[in-house]
Coordinates of C-alpha atoms in Angstrom, one line a residue:
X14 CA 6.7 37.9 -11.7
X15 CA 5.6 34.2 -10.5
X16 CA 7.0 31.6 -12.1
X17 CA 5.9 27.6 -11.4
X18 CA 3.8 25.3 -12.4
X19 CA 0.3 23.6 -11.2
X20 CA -0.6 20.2 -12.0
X21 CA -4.5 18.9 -11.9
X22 CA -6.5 16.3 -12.3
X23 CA -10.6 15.1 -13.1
X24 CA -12.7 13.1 -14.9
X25 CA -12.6 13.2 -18.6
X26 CA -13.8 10.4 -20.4
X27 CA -17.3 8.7 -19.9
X28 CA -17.7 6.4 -22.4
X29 CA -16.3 2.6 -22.5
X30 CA -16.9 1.2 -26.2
X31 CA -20.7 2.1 -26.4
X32 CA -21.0 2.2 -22.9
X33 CA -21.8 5.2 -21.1
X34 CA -20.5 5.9 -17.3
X35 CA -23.6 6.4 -14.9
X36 CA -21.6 9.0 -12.6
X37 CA -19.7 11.9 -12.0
X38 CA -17.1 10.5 -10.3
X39 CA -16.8 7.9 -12.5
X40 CA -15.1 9.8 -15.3
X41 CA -11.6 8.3 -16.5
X42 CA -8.9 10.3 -15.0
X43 CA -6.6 13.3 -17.1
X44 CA -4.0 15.2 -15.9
X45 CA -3.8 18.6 -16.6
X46 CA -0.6 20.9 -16.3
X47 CA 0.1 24.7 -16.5
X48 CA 2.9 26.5 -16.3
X49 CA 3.7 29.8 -16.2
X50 CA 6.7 32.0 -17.0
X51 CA 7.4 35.3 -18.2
X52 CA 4.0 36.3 -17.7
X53 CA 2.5 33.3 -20.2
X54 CA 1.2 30.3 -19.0
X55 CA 1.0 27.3 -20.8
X56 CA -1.0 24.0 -21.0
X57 CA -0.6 20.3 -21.9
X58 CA -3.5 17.7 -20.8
X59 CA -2.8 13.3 -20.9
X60 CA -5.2 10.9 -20.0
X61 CA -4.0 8.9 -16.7
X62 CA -2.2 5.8 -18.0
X63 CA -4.2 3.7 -14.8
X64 CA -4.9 0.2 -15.7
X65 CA -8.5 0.7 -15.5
X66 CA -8.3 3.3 -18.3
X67 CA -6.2 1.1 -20.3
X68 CA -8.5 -1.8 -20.1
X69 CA -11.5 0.4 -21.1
X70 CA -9.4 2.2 -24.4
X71 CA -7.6 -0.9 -25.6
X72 CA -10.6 -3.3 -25.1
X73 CA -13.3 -1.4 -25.1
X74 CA -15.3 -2.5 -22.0
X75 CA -15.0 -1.7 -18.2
X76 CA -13.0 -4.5 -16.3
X77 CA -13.1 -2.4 -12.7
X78 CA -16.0 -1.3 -10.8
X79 CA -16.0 2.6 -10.5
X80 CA -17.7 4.8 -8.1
X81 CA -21.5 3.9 -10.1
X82 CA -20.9 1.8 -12.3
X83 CA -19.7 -1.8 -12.4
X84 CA -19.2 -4.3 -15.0
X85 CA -21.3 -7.5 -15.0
X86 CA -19.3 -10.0 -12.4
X87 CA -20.1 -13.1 -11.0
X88 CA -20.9 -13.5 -7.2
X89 CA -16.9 -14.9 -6.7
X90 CA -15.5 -11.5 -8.9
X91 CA -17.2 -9.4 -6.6
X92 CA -15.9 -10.7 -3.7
X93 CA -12.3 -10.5 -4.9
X94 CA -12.6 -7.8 -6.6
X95 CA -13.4 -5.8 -2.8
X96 CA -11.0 -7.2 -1.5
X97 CA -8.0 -7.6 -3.3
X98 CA -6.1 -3.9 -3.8
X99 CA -5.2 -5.1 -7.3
X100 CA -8.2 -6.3 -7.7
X101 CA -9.6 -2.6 -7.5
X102 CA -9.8 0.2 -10.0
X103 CA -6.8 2.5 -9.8
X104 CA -8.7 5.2 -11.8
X105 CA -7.4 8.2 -9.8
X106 CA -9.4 11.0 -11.0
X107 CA -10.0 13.2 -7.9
X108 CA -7.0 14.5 -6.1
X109 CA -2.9 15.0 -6.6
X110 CA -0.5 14.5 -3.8
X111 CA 3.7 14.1 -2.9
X112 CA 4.7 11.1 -1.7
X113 CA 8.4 11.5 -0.5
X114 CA 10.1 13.2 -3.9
X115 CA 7.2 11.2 -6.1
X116 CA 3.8 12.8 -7.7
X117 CA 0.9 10.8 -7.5
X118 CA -2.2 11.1 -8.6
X119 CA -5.4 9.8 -6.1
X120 CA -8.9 8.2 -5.7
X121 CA -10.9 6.3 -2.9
X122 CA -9.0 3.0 -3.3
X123 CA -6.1 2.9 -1.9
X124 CA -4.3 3.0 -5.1
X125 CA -2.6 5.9 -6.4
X126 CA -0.8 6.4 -9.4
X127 CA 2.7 7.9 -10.0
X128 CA 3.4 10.1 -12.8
X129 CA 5.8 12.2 -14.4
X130 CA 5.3 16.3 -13.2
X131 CA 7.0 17.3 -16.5
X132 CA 5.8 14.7 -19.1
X133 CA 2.7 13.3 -17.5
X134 CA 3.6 9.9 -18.3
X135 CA 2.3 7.1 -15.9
X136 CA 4.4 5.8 -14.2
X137 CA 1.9 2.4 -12.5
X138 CA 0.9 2.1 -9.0
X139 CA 2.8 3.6 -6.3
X140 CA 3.5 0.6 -4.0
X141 CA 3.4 1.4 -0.5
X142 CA 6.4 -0.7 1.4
X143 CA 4.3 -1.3 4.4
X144 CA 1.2 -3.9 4.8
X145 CA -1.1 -1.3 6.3
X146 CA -4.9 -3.1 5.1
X147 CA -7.6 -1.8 3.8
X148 CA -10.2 -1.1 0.9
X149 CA -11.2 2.6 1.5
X150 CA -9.5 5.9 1.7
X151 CA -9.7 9.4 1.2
X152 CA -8.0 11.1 -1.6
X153 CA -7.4 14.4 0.5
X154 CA -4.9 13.8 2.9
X155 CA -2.8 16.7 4.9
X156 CA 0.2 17.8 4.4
X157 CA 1.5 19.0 8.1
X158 CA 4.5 21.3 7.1
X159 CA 6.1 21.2 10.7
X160 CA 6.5 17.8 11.6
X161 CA 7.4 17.0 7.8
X162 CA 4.6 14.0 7.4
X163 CA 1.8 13.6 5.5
X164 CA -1.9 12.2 7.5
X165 CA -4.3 10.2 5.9
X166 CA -6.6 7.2 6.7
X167 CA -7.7 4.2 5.9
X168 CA -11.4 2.3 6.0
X169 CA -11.0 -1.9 6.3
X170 CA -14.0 -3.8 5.7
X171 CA -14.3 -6.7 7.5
X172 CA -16.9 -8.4 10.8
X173 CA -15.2 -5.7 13.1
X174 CA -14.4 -3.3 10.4
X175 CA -12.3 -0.3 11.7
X176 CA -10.6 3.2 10.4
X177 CA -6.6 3.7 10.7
X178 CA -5.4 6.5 11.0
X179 CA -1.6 6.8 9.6
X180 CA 1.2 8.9 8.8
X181 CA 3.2 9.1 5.5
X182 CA 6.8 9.3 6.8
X183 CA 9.8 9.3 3.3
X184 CA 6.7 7.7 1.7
X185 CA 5.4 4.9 4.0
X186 CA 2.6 4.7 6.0
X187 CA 2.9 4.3 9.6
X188 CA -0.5 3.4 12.0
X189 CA -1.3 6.1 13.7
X190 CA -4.4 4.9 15.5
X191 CA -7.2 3.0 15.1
X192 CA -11.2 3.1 15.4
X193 CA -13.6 -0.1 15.3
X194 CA -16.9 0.7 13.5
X195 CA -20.0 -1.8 13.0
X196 CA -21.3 -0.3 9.5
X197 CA -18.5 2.0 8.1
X198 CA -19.5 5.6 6.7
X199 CA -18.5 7.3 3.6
X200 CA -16.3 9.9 4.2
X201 CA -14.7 12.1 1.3
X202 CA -12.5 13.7 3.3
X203 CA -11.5 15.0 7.1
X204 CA -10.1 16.9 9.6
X205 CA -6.9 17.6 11.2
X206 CA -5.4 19.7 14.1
X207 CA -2.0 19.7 15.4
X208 CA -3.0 16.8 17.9
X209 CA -5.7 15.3 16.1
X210 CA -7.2 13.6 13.7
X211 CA -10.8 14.2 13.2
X212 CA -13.6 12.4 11.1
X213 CA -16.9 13.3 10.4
X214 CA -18.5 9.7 10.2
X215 CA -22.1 10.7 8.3
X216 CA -24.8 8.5 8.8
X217 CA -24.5 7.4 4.9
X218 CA -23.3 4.0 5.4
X219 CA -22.9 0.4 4.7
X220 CA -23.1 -3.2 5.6
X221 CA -19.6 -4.9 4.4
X222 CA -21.6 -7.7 3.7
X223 CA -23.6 -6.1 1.0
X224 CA -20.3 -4.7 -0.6
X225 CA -18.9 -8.2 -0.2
X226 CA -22.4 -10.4 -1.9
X227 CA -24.2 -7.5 -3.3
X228 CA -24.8 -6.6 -6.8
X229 CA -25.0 -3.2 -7.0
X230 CA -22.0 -0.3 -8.2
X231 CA -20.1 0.5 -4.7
X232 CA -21.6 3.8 -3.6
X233 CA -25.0 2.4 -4.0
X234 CA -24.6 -0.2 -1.1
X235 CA -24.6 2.1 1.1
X236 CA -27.9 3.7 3.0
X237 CA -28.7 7.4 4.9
X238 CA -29.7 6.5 8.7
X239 CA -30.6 9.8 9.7
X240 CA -31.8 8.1 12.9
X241 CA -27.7 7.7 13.9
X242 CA -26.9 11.3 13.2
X243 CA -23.3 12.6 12.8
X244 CA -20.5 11.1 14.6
X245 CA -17.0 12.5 15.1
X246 CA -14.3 9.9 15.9
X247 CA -10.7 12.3 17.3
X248 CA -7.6 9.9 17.6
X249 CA -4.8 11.7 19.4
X250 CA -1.7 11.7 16.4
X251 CA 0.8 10.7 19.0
X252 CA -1.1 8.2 21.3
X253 CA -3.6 6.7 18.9
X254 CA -6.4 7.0 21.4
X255 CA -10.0 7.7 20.6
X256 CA -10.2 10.5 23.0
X257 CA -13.9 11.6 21.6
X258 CA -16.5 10.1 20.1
X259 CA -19.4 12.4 20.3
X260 CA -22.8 12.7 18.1
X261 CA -24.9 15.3 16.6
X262 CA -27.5 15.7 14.1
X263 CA -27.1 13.8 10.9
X264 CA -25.6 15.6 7.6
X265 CA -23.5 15.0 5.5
X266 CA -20.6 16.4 3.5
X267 CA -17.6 16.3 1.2
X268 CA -15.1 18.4 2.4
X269 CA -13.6 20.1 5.4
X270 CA -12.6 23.5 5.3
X271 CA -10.4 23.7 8.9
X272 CA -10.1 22.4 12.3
X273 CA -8.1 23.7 14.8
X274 CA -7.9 23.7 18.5
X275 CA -9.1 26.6 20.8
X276 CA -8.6 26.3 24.6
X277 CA -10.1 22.4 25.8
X278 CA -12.4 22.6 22.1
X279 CA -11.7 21.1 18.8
X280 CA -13.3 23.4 16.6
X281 CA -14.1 21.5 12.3
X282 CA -15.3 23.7 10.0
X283 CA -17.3 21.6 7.2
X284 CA -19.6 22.7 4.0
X285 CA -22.7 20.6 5.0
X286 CA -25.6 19.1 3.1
X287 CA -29.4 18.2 5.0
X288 CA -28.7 14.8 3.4
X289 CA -26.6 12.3 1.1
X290 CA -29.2 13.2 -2.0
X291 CA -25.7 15.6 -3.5
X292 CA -24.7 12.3 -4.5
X293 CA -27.5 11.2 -6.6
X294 CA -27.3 14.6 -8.1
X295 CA -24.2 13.8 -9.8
X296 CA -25.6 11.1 -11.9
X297 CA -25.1 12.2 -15.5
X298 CA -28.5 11.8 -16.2
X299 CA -29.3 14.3 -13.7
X300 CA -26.5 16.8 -14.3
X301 CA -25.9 17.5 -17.9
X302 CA -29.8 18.3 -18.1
X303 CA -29.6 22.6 -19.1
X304 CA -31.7 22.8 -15.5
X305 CA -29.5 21.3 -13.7
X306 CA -29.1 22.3 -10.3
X307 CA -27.1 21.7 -7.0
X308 CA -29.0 21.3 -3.6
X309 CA -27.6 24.4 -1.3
X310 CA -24.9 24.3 0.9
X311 CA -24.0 25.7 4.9
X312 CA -20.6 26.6 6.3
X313 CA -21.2 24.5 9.8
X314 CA -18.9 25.1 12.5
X315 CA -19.1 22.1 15.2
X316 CA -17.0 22.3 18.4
X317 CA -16.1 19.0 20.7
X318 CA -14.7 19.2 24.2
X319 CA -11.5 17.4 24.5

């Protein structure tokens, strides 16, 4: 009989003092752990000790700026608030992941937080010991079983903003290559192959400088362009090269399902949406109504010659 143990994690919480979180993905973090043994599983939940959480339940008011919703900040907060790491919320409410030995839990911000896979006591930030930059990441990486390294990327803002790729090697990150972008996209998550890594840029994206002197919550900076359609950037994992950069018509989507390599093709399989609008349907205010529904979804299949 199958014994082990599977640890998860999601939003929980939507409330700061009398305030109410405006999103989905806002939510305060909670682990969630099951276990099962001798045909009986059992359960234990614990709120993500993150320092955003911690601010919001000991003083009753949001210090960091979540996915859609901020707190009131002067022009000069904002600003260091993008960009300065600590400076962001750790709230990591999305994904789990091994770093080396360590469990952490993950977000967008490149700030994931260790815990405990027995207790689920936080345990802080996990502190990269490498001075890889940037604001932005994606809290799916992959795991690549037979080179023993985990791939992920991450999004700098900046004039010439650009995506690095890297690899997580006994738990730090190595550049793996990079790609220079005038208006970065929002990407949730993306592809990998045994040579390459793939991403989906959407045309769902932002100006740094209205992240940087804007006042709105982070995801709503950012604007569809349908007019750019879909591009896919593919960095060669052991050159770094961009050895693609092809578009297509404009979608957008969360998450990859594969991508593999087949002859001279990269083939990505991705659960596509017409447009960016998913997002705005998981605005509370739109989703706990009892009609609540989600737009439709389509399996695409997109193939690039290498």
């Amino acid at each position: 009989m199958a014994e082990g143990t599977l640890l998860r994690n999601g939003p929980a919480k939507f409330e700061v003092g009398e305030r109410r979180l405006q999103h989905w993905f806002d939510g305060f973090a909670m682990l969630h752990r099951f276990s099962f043994q001798d045909g009986r599983v059992g359960y234990t939940n614990k709120f993500l000790e993150s320092r955003a959480y911690e601010h919001a339940r000991d003083e009753g008011e949001l210090r960091f700026g979540e996915f859609a919703t901020d707190p009131c900040r002067d022009i000069f907060e904002r600003v260091f608030t993008l960009f300065s790491s600590r400076a962001q919320t750790d709230n990591a409410n999305v994904n789990i992941a091994r770093h080396a030995d360590r469990f952490v839990a993950m977000t967008e911000t490149p700030l994931p937080v260790e815990f405990d896979p027995e207790t689920l006591e936080s345990l802080g930030v996990y502190d990269y010991p490498d001075d890889l930059d940037g604001q932005l990441t994606t809290a799916h990486p992959h795991h690549d079983f037979e080179r023993g390294e985990t791939v992920n990327y991450v999004t700098q803002f900046d004039r010439q903003s650009r995506y690095t790729a890297y690899r997580l090697v006994d738990g730090a990150r190595e550049a793996i290559g990079s790609a220079t972008v005038d208006e970065p996209a929002y990407m949730h998550s993306f592809g990998l192959t045994d040579q390459y890594v793939i991403l989906a840029e959407f045309p769902f994206v932002v100006n740094p400088l209205r992240l940087r002197f804007g006042n709105r919550p982070f995801v709503e900076n950012y604007q569809w362009k349908p007019e750019r359609g879909t591009r896919f950037t593919v960095l060669d994992r052991e050159t770094g090269d961009v050895v693609a950069r092809p578009r297509t018509d404009a979608f957008f989507a969360f998450h990859h399902v594969n991508a593999y390599e087949q002859d001279n093709t990269v083939v990505i399989d991705i659960v596509t949406y017409p447009d960016a609008s998913i997002i705005d349907d998981f605005y509370l205010d739109n989703f706990a109504t009892p009609d609540a529904a989600l737009p439709g979804r389509t399996l695409s299949i997109s193939a690039i010659n290498r």
